[in-house]
Amino acid sequence: MNKPGYNHQPSSVVVFRTDASLQVGSGHVMRCLTLATALREQGAACHFLCREHSGHLIDMIEARDFTAHRLTMPRQTDCAARESDGQPAHAHWLGTSWQADAEACRPVLAHLAPDWLVVDHYALDARWEEAVLPESTRLMVIDDLADRPHRADLLLDQNLGRDVADYAHWVPANCQVLTGPHFALLRPEFAALRKVSLARRHQHPPFKRLLISLGGVDKDNVTGQVLSALRDCDLPPALDIEVVMGATAPWLDEVRHAALTMPWPTNVVVNISDMAQRMADADLAIGAAGSTSWERCCLGLPTLMIVLAENQRQVASALDNLGAAKLLGPVDVIAETLPSLLNKLGSSALFEMSKTAATLVLGSGTEEVLAEMEQVDEAYLIGEIHL
């Protein structure tokens, strides 16, 4: 039986429109890179359209041998949207008006004539999509909000608690909508390490390794606040703490300094390429309730979650209600809630959390999405979808 996948010809082209910044964070680009890597393995040529925000990840994209088309930051006077009403809630994340962004993207897309355009950006909606989409190009939207219209052929919302019906009024009737963490875009190493990670947790290992990962940017230095709160916690003397950050994190130097003064050995690592292994080796994580939630679930890593953005609140509540993770709450209560929760987490509680989390994500989401893209292509080729 053939493995699910997107059977590209070598000439196929896929373009991603996504951004990273100190405000947006790194999650949108990272999940697009996961999908792009899988597409490339199937023979597609993948390009990225990204704006040069402060904290962008364009250099990382290029280091992974993808072609990146840089969108320059406009003058301050050009940043305002041309329309005052009807803007997406996150329109300011674009750094310019949607019309100006479309004007910059349109010639690149016209030249590349991609088979697929993949858009992962809270600031863009159907108006932008209709303005830039070349004829015969299929459109995939990756979203988490269900708060604006799209003219997509395929839409992915990988979040727990989301339902297909949430997008009924936002997409065309023929749009294929994929919802839930079953479709989470994870790199293959997470599925590869799932079995050994879960087997280790079945042994009820002692609490020896704590992993802290609060996003690649962490613009508000929540990591520093977590380290400060941990000083008041009754933790095992032999504990090792590992902190994962991105190279563009503005508080990186401060966190490194704080790590040197912790009562337990605390190692700060930057831009790592083996996150799956580090998660598999950890006994507990303190992390943001963003897209890394699905990586932790796949490996059954018990987690204390922190809500860093409003769009993470629904995911955090759903995971907490199921018992797949524990919600620490917003940033301003960490000093109170972290010691209390840690004191209650014995080996049995960690194991139960791990078991529940592991049922949510199997690690095959990227392959499932590739298979859905292939089905859309097949429907287009036989005329069921008219662009």
GROMACS .gro file of N, CA and C in nm, residues 259-339:
model
  243
  259ALA      N    1   2.025   3.209   3.403
  259ALA     CA    2   2.052   3.066   3.410
  259ALA      C    3   2.176   3.036   3.492
  260LEU      N    4   2.273   3.123   3.486
  260LEU     CA    5   2.398   3.102   3.560
  260LEU      C    6   2.379   3.107   3.711
  261THR      N    7   2.272   3.173   3.754
  261THR     CA    8   2.250   3.190   3.898
  261THR      C    9   2.141   3.099   3.954
  262MET      N   10   2.092   3.005   3.872
  262MET     CA   11   1.987   2.914   3.919
  262MET      C   12   2.042   2.812   4.017
  263PRO      N   13   1.961   2.765   4.114
  263PRO     CA   14   2.007   2.664   4.209
  263PRO      C   15   2.033   2.527   4.146
  264TRP      N   16   1.982   2.504   4.025
  264TRP     CA   17   2.001   2.378   3.953
  264TRP      C   18   2.076   2.406   3.824
  265PRO      N   19   2.151   2.310   3.773
  265PRO     CA   20   2.218   2.330   3.644
  265PRO      C   21   2.117   2.368   3.536
  266THR      N   22   2.138   2.481   3.472
  266THR     CA   23   2.042   2.534   3.374
  266THR      C   24   2.116   2.570   3.247
  267ASN      N   25   2.079   2.502   3.138
  267ASN     CA   26   2.147   2.519   3.010
  267ASN      C   27   2.054   2.590   2.912
  268VAL      N   28   2.102   2.695   2.849
  268VAL     CA   29   2.024   2.769   2.749
  268VAL      C   30   2.077   2.733   2.610
  269VAL      N   31   1.989   2.680   2.525
  269VAL     CA   32   2.028   2.640   2.389
  269VAL      C   33   1.948   2.721   2.288
  270VAL      N   34   2.009   2.748   2.172
  270VAL     CA   35   1.951   2.841   2.073
  270VAL      C   36   1.944   2.773   1.936
  271ASN      N   37   1.829   2.793   1.871
  271ASN     CA   38   1.810   2.745   1.732
  271ASN      C   39   1.852   2.599   1.715
  272ILE      N   40   1.799   2.514   1.801
  272ILE     CA   41   1.836   2.373   1.797
  272ILE      C   42   1.767   2.302   1.681
  273SER      N   43   1.825   2.191   1.639
  273SER     CA   44   1.767   2.113   1.529
  273SER      C   45   1.718   1.976   1.578
  274ASP      N   46   1.727   1.952   1.709
  274ASP     CA   47   1.689   1.821   1.764
  274ASP      C   48   1.584   1.835   1.875
  275MET      N   49   1.485   1.921   1.850
  275MET     CA   50   1.382   1.945   1.952
  275MET      C   51   1.309   1.818   1.990
  276ALA      N   52   1.283   1.731   1.895
  276ALA     CA   53   1.210   1.608   1.925
  276ALA      C   54   1.287   1.523   2.027
  277GLN      N   55   1.417   1.510   2.008
  277GLN     CA   56   1.497   1.432   2.101
  277GLN      C   57   1.498   1.494   2.240
  278ARG      N   58   1.508   1.625   2.247
  278ARG     CA   59   1.509   1.693   2.376
  278ARG      C   60   1.374   1.678   2.447
  279MET      N   61   1.266   1.682   2.371
  279MET     CA   62   1.135   1.660   2.431
  279MET      C   63   1.120   1.516   2.479
  280ALA      N   64   1.169   1.422   2.399
  280ALA     CA   65   1.159   1.281   2.437
  280ALA      C   66   1.238   1.253   2.564
  281ASP      N   67   1.347   1.325   2.585
  281ASP     CA   68   1.432   1.304   2.702
  281ASP      C   69   1.380   1.376   2.827
  282ALA      N   70   1.291   1.474   2.809
  282ALA     CA   71   1.244   1.555   2.922
  282ALA      C   72   1.133   1.482   2.998
  283ASP      N   73   1.124   1.510   3.128
  283ASP     CA   74   1.019   1.451   3.212
  283ASP      C   75   0.901   1.545   3.229
  284LEU      N   76   0.924   1.675   3.210
  284LEU     CA   77   0.820   1.776   3.222
  284LEU      C   78   0.862   1.896   3.140
  285ALA      N   79   0.762   1.963   3.081
  285ALA     CA   80   0.789   2.085   3.006
  285ALA      C   81   0.708   2.201   3.063
  286ILE      N   82   0.765   2.318   3.055
  286ILE     CA   83   0.691   2.442   3.076
  286ILE      C   84   0.693   2.512   2.941
  287GLY      N   85   0.576   2.528   2.879
  287GLY     CA   86   0.574   2.578   2.742
  287GLY      C   87   0.453   2.662   2.710
  288ALA      N   88   0.463   2.732   2.599
  288ALA     CA   89   0.352   2.812   2.548
  288ALA      C   90   0.247   2.720   2.488
  289ALA      N   91   0.122   2.769   2.489
  289ALA     CA   92   0.011   2.691   2.435
  289ALA      C   93  -0.006   2.716   2.286
  290GLY      N   94   0.106   2.717   2.213
  290GLY     CA   95   0.102   2.737   2.070
  290GLY      C   96   0.118   2.607   1.995
  291SER      N   97   0.179   2.614   1.875
  291SER     CA   98   0.187   2.496   1.789
  291SER      C   99   0.279   2.388   1.846
  292THR      N  100   0.372   2.425   1.936
  292THR     CA  101   0.457   2.322   1.997
  292THR      C  102   0.378   2.232   2.091
  293SER      N  103   0.255   2.271   2.125
  293SER     CA  104   0.170   2.184   2.206
  293SER      C  105   0.154   2.048   2.141
  294TRP      N  106   0.144   2.045   2.006
  294TRP     CA  107   0.118   1.920   1.936
  294TRP      C  108   0.244   1.835   1.929
  295GLU      N  109   0.360   1.898   1.927
  295GLU     CA  110   0.485   1.823   1.935
  295GLU      C  111   0.495   1.753   2.071
  296ARG      N  112   0.462   1.825   2.177
  296ARG     CA  113   0.470   1.767   2.311
  296ARG      C  114   0.368   1.655   2.327
  297CYS      N  115   0.248   1.674   2.273
  297CYS     CA  116   0.146   1.569   2.282
  297CYS      C  117   0.190   1.443   2.209
  298CYS      N  118   0.248   1.459   2.091
  298CYS     CA  119   0.292   1.343   2.014
  298CYS      C  120   0.388   1.257   2.093
  299LEU      N  121   0.474   1.320   2.172
  299LEU     CA  122   0.575   1.247   2.250
  299LEU      C  123   0.529   1.220   2.393
  300GLY      N  124   0.405   1.257   2.424
  300GLY     CA  125   0.352   1.232   2.558
  300GLY      C  126   0.425   1.310   2.666
  301LEU      N  127   0.475   1.426   2.634
  301LEU     CA  128   0.551   1.506   2.731
  301LEU      C  129   0.455   1.586   2.819
  302PRO      N  130   0.447   1.556   2.949
  302PRO     CA  131   0.360   1.635   3.038
  302PRO      C  132   0.403   1.781   3.038
  303THR      N  133   0.305   1.871   3.041
  303THR     CA  134   0.335   2.012   3.021
  303THR      C  135   0.254   2.101   3.114
  304LEU      N  136   0.321   2.203   3.165
  304LEU     CA  137   0.256   2.316   3.230
  304LEU      C  138   0.255   2.429   3.128
  305MET      N  139   0.134   2.473   3.089
  305MET     CA  140   0.120   2.568   2.979
  305MET      C  141   0.104   2.711   3.028
  306ILE      N  142   0.155   2.802   2.947
  306ILE     CA  143   0.137   2.945   2.969
  306ILE      C  144   0.074   3.005   2.844
  307VAL      N  145  -0.030   3.084   2.861
  307VAL     CA  146  -0.095   3.152   2.749
  307VAL      C  147  -0.019   3.281   2.719
  308LEU      N  148   0.044   3.286   2.601
  308LEU     CA  149   0.122   3.403   2.563
  308LEU      C  150   0.050   3.495   2.467
  309ALA      N  151  -0.060   3.448   2.409
  309ALA     CA  152  -0.136   3.528   2.314
  309ALA      C  153  -0.282   3.486   2.320
  310GLU      N  154  -0.370   3.576   2.283
  310GLU     CA  155  -0.513   3.550   2.293
  310GLU      C  156  -0.554   3.429   2.210
  311ASN      N  157  -0.490   3.409   2.094
  311ASN     CA  158  -0.527   3.297   2.007
  311ASN      C  159  -0.485   3.162   2.065
  312GLN      N  160  -0.409   3.161   2.174
  312GLN     CA  161  -0.370   3.036   2.239
  312GLN      C  162  -0.467   2.994   2.349
  313ARG      N  163  -0.558   3.083   2.385
  313ARG     CA  164  -0.643   3.058   2.501
  313ARG      C  165  -0.735   2.938   2.482
  314GLN      N  166  -0.795   2.923   2.365
  314GLN     CA  167  -0.887   2.812   2.340
  314GLN      C  168  -0.814   2.678   2.347
  315VAL      N  169  -0.696   2.671   2.285
  315VAL     CA  170  -0.617   2.548   2.288
  315VAL      C  171  -0.578   2.513   2.430
  316ALA      N  172  -0.532   2.612   2.505
  316ALA     CA  173  -0.488   2.588   2.643
  316ALA      C  174  -0.603   2.535   2.728
  317SER      N  175  -0.720   2.594   2.715
  317SER     CA  176  -0.835   2.551   2.794
  317SER      C  177  -0.877   2.410   2.757
  318ALA      N  178  -0.876   2.379   2.628
  318ALA     CA  179  -0.916   2.245   2.583
  318ALA      C  180  -0.820   2.139   2.634
  319LEU      N  181  -0.689   2.165   2.627
  319LEU     CA  182  -0.591   2.070   2.677
  319LEU      C  183  -0.602   2.052   2.828
  320ASP      N  184  -0.625   2.161   2.898
  320ASP     CA  185  -0.639   2.155   3.043
  320ASP      C  186  -0.765   2.078   3.083
  321ASN      N  187  -0.875   2.103   3.014
  321ASN     CA  188  -1.000   2.034   3.045
  321ASN      C  189  -0.990   1.884   3.024
  322LEU      N  190  -0.914   1.843   2.924
  322LEU     CA  191  -0.897   1.700   2.897
  322LEU      C  192  -0.798   1.634   2.992
  323GLY      N  193  -0.716   1.714   3.058
  323GLY     CA  194  -0.611   1.659   3.142
  323GLY      C  195  -0.485   1.625   3.064
  324ALA      N  196  -0.474   1.678   2.941
  324ALA     CA  197  -0.356   1.653   2.858
  324ALA      C  198  -0.241   1.747   2.892
  325ALA      N  199  -0.268   1.850   2.968
  325ALA     CA  200  -0.168   1.947   3.014
  325ALA      C  201  -0.232   2.025   3.128
  326LYS      N  202  -0.151   2.098   3.202
  326LYS     CA  203  -0.201   2.182   3.310
  326LYS      C  204  -0.177   2.328   3.274
  327LEU      N  205  -0.280   2.408   3.292
  327LEU     CA  206  -0.272   2.550   3.257
  327LEU      C  207  -0.222   2.631   3.375
  328LEU      N  208  -0.108   2.697   3.356
  328LEU     CA  209  -0.055   2.785   3.459
  328LEU      C  210  -0.132   2.917   3.465
  329GLY      N  211  -0.195   2.951   3.353
  329GLY     CA  212  -0.267   3.077   3.348
  329GLY      C  213  -0.187   3.182   3.274
  330PRO      N  214  -0.233   3.306   3.280
  330PRO     CA  215  -0.160   3.415   3.213
  330PRO      C  216  -0.028   3.444   3.283
  331VAL      N  217   0.052   3.524   3.216
  331VAL     CA  218   0.188   3.551   3.263
  331VAL      C  219   0.191   3.611   3.403
  332ASP      N  220   0.096   3.698   3.433
  332ASP     CA  221   0.103   3.772   3.559
  332ASP      C  222   0.074   3.690   3.683
  333VAL      N  223   0.037   3.562   3.668
  333VAL     CA  224   0.012   3.478   3.786
  333VAL      C  225   0.112   3.363   3.798
  334ILE      N  226   0.214   3.362   3.713
  334ILE     CA  227   0.310   3.251   3.713
  334ILE      C  228   0.375   3.233   3.850
  335ALA      N  229   0.414   3.343   3.913
  335ALA     CA  230   0.483   3.335   4.042
  335ALA      C  231   0.398   3.265   4.148
  336GLU      N  232   0.265   3.273   4.135
  336GLU     CA  233   0.176   3.209   4.232
  336GLU      C  234   0.142   3.065   4.192
  337THR      N  235   0.112   3.045   4.065
  337THR     CA  236   0.060   2.914   4.024
  337THR      C  237   0.169   2.809   4.001
  338LEU      N  238   0.288   2.852   3.958
  338LEU     CA  239   0.391   2.754   3.926
  338LEU      C  240   0.435   2.672   4.048
  339PRO      N  241   0.470   2.734   4.161
  339PRO     CA  242   0.508   2.651   4.277
  339PRO      C  243   0.397   2.558   4.323
   0.00000   0.00000   0.00000
